[in-house]
């Protein structure tokens, strides 16, 4: 009687007994063992898929039993809205806001004057501002502005424009307190003229109660030390 082909070694053709799992001659796995392993490997994906389908069905039963389907839909819509809003906010935060090159920026105006004034742009380019200091602000303590609010105009100007302004102020007969890269003077009608060529700032105020009051303002505002 011939041996079943499963008991014949596929490498050396040695005939083995029915209890052998490996060839007694060369030690190779017998064909029956190989077929068994192959069948397990082939059947494993299908079995795992069935298990996964069962688990998914059970999970869906638990979820739908706890909450109505419309609530899950509403939750999905809410999450979607939150994601969209988050993206909009993140984009708006990442966009760099346009910098305002006006005179009241921290780089060009001393902090005491900057914090005391309320300013509005005079042009779309943002180069000039009209600023007002309230009459009761400590900056004007002692009635240096005659008990009124003080208006001044400030702008960022190019060097040639600053040079023209300084020339006109000198010709107008003002009293210069500082004359150099920074020019500060008190005009004949007790106004303040100020220019800083280092940062391109030009500033001109309304009328003070007198020249002494104008000089006090220059000191309080940090324009002249």
Coordinates of C-alpha atoms in Angstrom, one line a residue:
X1 CA 0.0 0.0 0.0
X2 CA 1.4 3.3 -1.0
X3 CA 1.8 6.1 1.6
X4 CA -0.6 9.1 1.4
X5 CA 1.1 11.9 -0.4
X6 CA 0.9 14.0 2.8
X7 CA 3.4 11.7 4.5
X8 CA 5.9 11.8 1.7
X9 CA 8.6 14.4 2.2
X10 CA 8.4 17.0 -0.5
X11 CA 12.2 17.5 -0.3
X12 CA 13.8 14.1 -0.2
X13 CA 10.7 11.9 -1.0
X14 CA 11.3 9.8 2.2
X15 CA 8.2 7.8 3.3
X16 CA 7.2 8.6 6.9
X17 CA 4.7 7.2 9.3
X18 CA 1.3 8.8 10.0
X19 CA 2.5 10.2 13.4
X20 CA 5.4 12.2 12.0
X21 CA 5.2 15.9 11.5
X22 CA 8.7 16.2 10.0
X23 CA 10.6 14.0 7.7
X24 CA 12.6 11.4 9.5
X25 CA 15.3 11.5 6.9
X26 CA 15.9 15.3 6.2
X27 CA 13.8 17.0 8.9
X28 CA 11.7 19.1 6.5
X29 CA 8.1 19.7 7.4
X30 CA 5.7 17.2 5.8
X31 CA 3.2 18.3 3.3
X32 CA 0.2 17.7 5.6
X33 CA 1.7 20.2 8.1
X34 CA 2.3 22.7 5.4
X35 CA -1.3 22.4 4.1
X36 CA -2.6 22.9 7.6
X37 CA -0.6 26.1 8.2
X38 CA -1.6 27.4 4.8
X39 CA -5.3 26.8 5.5
X40 CA -5.1 28.6 8.8
X41 CA -3.4 31.6 7.1
X42 CA -5.9 31.7 4.3
X43 CA -8.9 31.5 6.7
X44 CA -7.6 34.1 9.3
X45 CA -8.6 37.3 7.4
X46 CA -12.1 36.1 6.8
X47 CA -12.5 35.1 10.5
X48 CA -11.0 38.4 11.7
X49 CA -13.4 40.3 9.4
X50 CA -16.4 38.5 10.8
X51 CA -15.3 39.2 14.4
X52 CA -14.8 42.9 13.5
X53 CA -18.3 43.1 12.0
X54 CA -19.8 41.6 15.1
X55 CA -18.0 44.0 17.4
X56 CA -19.1 46.9 15.2
X57 CA -22.7 45.8 15.2
X58 CA -22.6 45.4 19.0
X59 CA -21.0 48.9 19.4
X60 CA -23.7 50.4 17.2
X61 CA -26.4 48.8 19.3
X62 CA -24.9 50.2 22.5
X63 CA -24.5 53.7 21.1
X64 CA -28.0 53.9 19.5
X65 CA -29.6 52.5 22.6
X66 CA -28.1 55.2 24.8
X67 CA -28.8 58.2 22.6
X68 CA -31.2 58.9 19.7
X69 CA -29.7 59.1 16.3
X70 CA -30.7 62.8 15.9
X71 CA -28.6 63.7 18.9
X72 CA -25.5 62.1 17.3
X73 CA -26.2 64.0 14.0
X74 CA -26.6 67.2 16.0
X75 CA -23.3 66.5 17.8
X76 CA -21.6 65.9 14.4
X77 CA -22.9 69.2 13.1
X78 CA -21.7 71.0 16.3
X79 CA -18.2 69.5 16.0
X80 CA -18.0 70.5 12.3
X81 CA -19.0 74.1 13.2
X82 CA -16.4 74.2 16.0
X83 CA -13.7 72.9 13.6
X84 CA -14.6 75.5 11.0
X85 CA -14.6 78.3 13.6
X86 CA -11.3 77.1 15.0
X87 CA -9.8 77.2 11.5
X88 CA -11.2 80.7 11.0
X89 CA -9.8 81.9 14.3
X90 CA -6.5 80.3 13.7
X91 CA -6.2 81.9 10.3
X92 CA -7.2 85.3 11.6
X93 CA -4.7 85.1 14.4
X94 CA -2.0 84.0 12.0
X95 CA -2.6 87.0 9.7
X96 CA -0.3 89.8 10.6
X97 CA -2.3 92.9 11.3
X98 CA -1.2 95.9 9.4
X99 CA 1.1 98.0 11.4
X100 CA 0.1 101.6 11.9
X101 CA 3.0 104.0 11.0
X102 CA 1.4 106.9 12.8
X103 CA 3.2 109.2 15.2
X104 CA 1.8 107.7 18.3
X105 CA 3.6 104.3 17.9
X106 CA 5.7 103.2 20.8
X107 CA 8.9 103.7 18.8
X108 CA 8.6 107.4 18.2
X109 CA 6.6 109.1 21.0
X110 CA 7.5 109.0 24.7
X111 CA 5.1 107.0 26.8
X112 CA 3.7 109.8 29.0
X113 CA 2.4 111.7 25.9
X114 CA 1.3 108.5 24.2
X115 CA -0.8 107.4 27.1
X116 CA -2.3 110.8 27.8
X117 CA -3.7 111.4 24.3
X118 CA -6.6 110.1 22.3
X119 CA -5.7 110.1 18.6
X120 CA -7.4 109.7 15.2
X121 CA -5.9 109.1 11.8
X122 CA -6.0 112.1 9.5
X123 CA -5.4 110.1 6.3
X124 CA -5.8 106.6 4.9
X125 CA -2.1 106.1 4.8
X126 CA -1.9 106.5 8.6
X127 CA 1.0 109.0 8.4
X128 CA -0.7 111.7 10.4
X129 CA -2.8 111.9 13.5
X130 CA -5.0 114.5 15.3
X131 CA -4.6 114.0 19.0
X132 CA -6.5 115.4 22.0
X133 CA -5.6 115.5 25.7
X134 CA -8.6 116.0 28.0
X135 CA -8.7 119.3 30.0
X136 CA -8.7 117.4 33.3
X137 CA -5.8 115.1 32.5
X138 CA -2.8 115.4 34.8
X139 CA -0.6 116.2 31.8
X140 CA -2.4 119.6 31.7
X141 CA -2.4 120.1 35.5
X142 CA -2.1 123.7 36.6
X143 CA -4.1 125.1 33.7
X144 CA -1.1 125.1 31.3
X145 CA -3.6 124.9 28.4
X146 CA -5.8 127.6 29.8
X147 CA -8.3 125.1 31.3
X148 CA -9.1 123.7 27.8
X149 CA -8.3 120.4 26.2
X150 CA -5.2 120.4 24.2
X151 CA -5.0 119.4 20.5
X152 CA -1.8 118.5 18.8
X153 CA -1.0 117.1 15.4
X154 CA 1.7 114.4 14.9
X155 CA 3.0 112.7 11.8
X156 CA 5.7 110.5 10.5
X157 CA 7.6 112.6 7.9
X158 CA 10.5 112.0 5.5
X159 CA 13.8 113.8 6.3
X160 CA 13.4 116.5 3.7
X161 CA 9.9 117.4 5.0
X162 CA 11.3 117.6 8.5
X163 CA 14.1 119.8 7.4
X164 CA 11.6 122.1 5.7
X165 CA 9.5 122.3 8.9
X166 CA 12.5 123.1 11.1
X167 CA 13.6 125.8 8.7
X168 CA 10.2 127.5 8.7
X169 CA 10.0 127.3 12.5
X170 CA 13.4 128.9 12.9
X171 CA 12.4 131.7 10.4
X172 CA 9.2 132.2 12.4
X173 CA 11.1 133.5 15.4
X174 CA 10.4 130.8 17.9
X175 CA 12.4 130.1 21.0
X176 CA 14.4 127.0 20.4
X177 CA 15.0 124.9 23.5
X178 CA 16.8 122.1 21.7
X179 CA 18.4 122.4 18.2
X180 CA 20.1 119.3 16.8
X181 CA 18.8 115.9 15.7
X182 CA 15.9 116.8 17.9
X183 CA 14.4 120.2 17.5
X184 CA 12.0 121.6 20.1
X185 CA 10.9 125.2 20.2
X186 CA 8.1 127.4 21.5
X187 CA 6.4 129.6 18.9
X188 CA 5.5 133.2 19.3
X189 CA 1.9 132.3 20.2
X190 CA 3.0 129.8 22.9
X191 CA 2.6 126.7 20.7
X192 CA 5.1 123.8 20.7
X193 CA 7.0 122.8 17.6
X194 CA 8.8 119.5 17.8
X195 CA 10.8 117.3 15.3
X196 CA 12.9 114.3 15.8
X197 CA 14.9 113.5 12.7
X198 CA 16.1 110.2 14.1
X199 CA 12.7 108.6 14.0
X200 CA 10.9 111.0 11.5
X201 CA 8.5 112.5 14.0
X202 CA 6.9 115.9 13.6
X203 CA 4.6 117.4 16.2
X204 CA 2.9 120.7 16.6
X205 CA 0.5 121.7 19.4
X206 CA -2.3 124.2 20.0
X207 CA -1.8 127.3 22.2
X208 CA -0.7 127.1 25.8
X209 CA -1.3 129.7 28.5
X210 CA 2.2 131.0 28.0
X211 CA 5.7 130.1 27.1
X212 CA 6.4 128.8 30.6
X213 CA 3.3 126.5 30.3
X214 CA 4.5 125.3 26.9
X215 CA 7.9 124.5 28.3
X216 CA 6.2 122.6 31.2
X217 CA 4.3 120.5 28.7
X218 CA 7.5 119.6 26.8
X219 CA 9.0 118.4 30.0
X220 CA 5.9 116.5 31.2
X221 CA 5.4 114.8 27.8
X222 CA 9.0 113.6 27.8
X223 CA 9.9 115.5 24.6
X224 CA 12.6 117.5 26.3
X225 CA 14.6 116.4 29.3

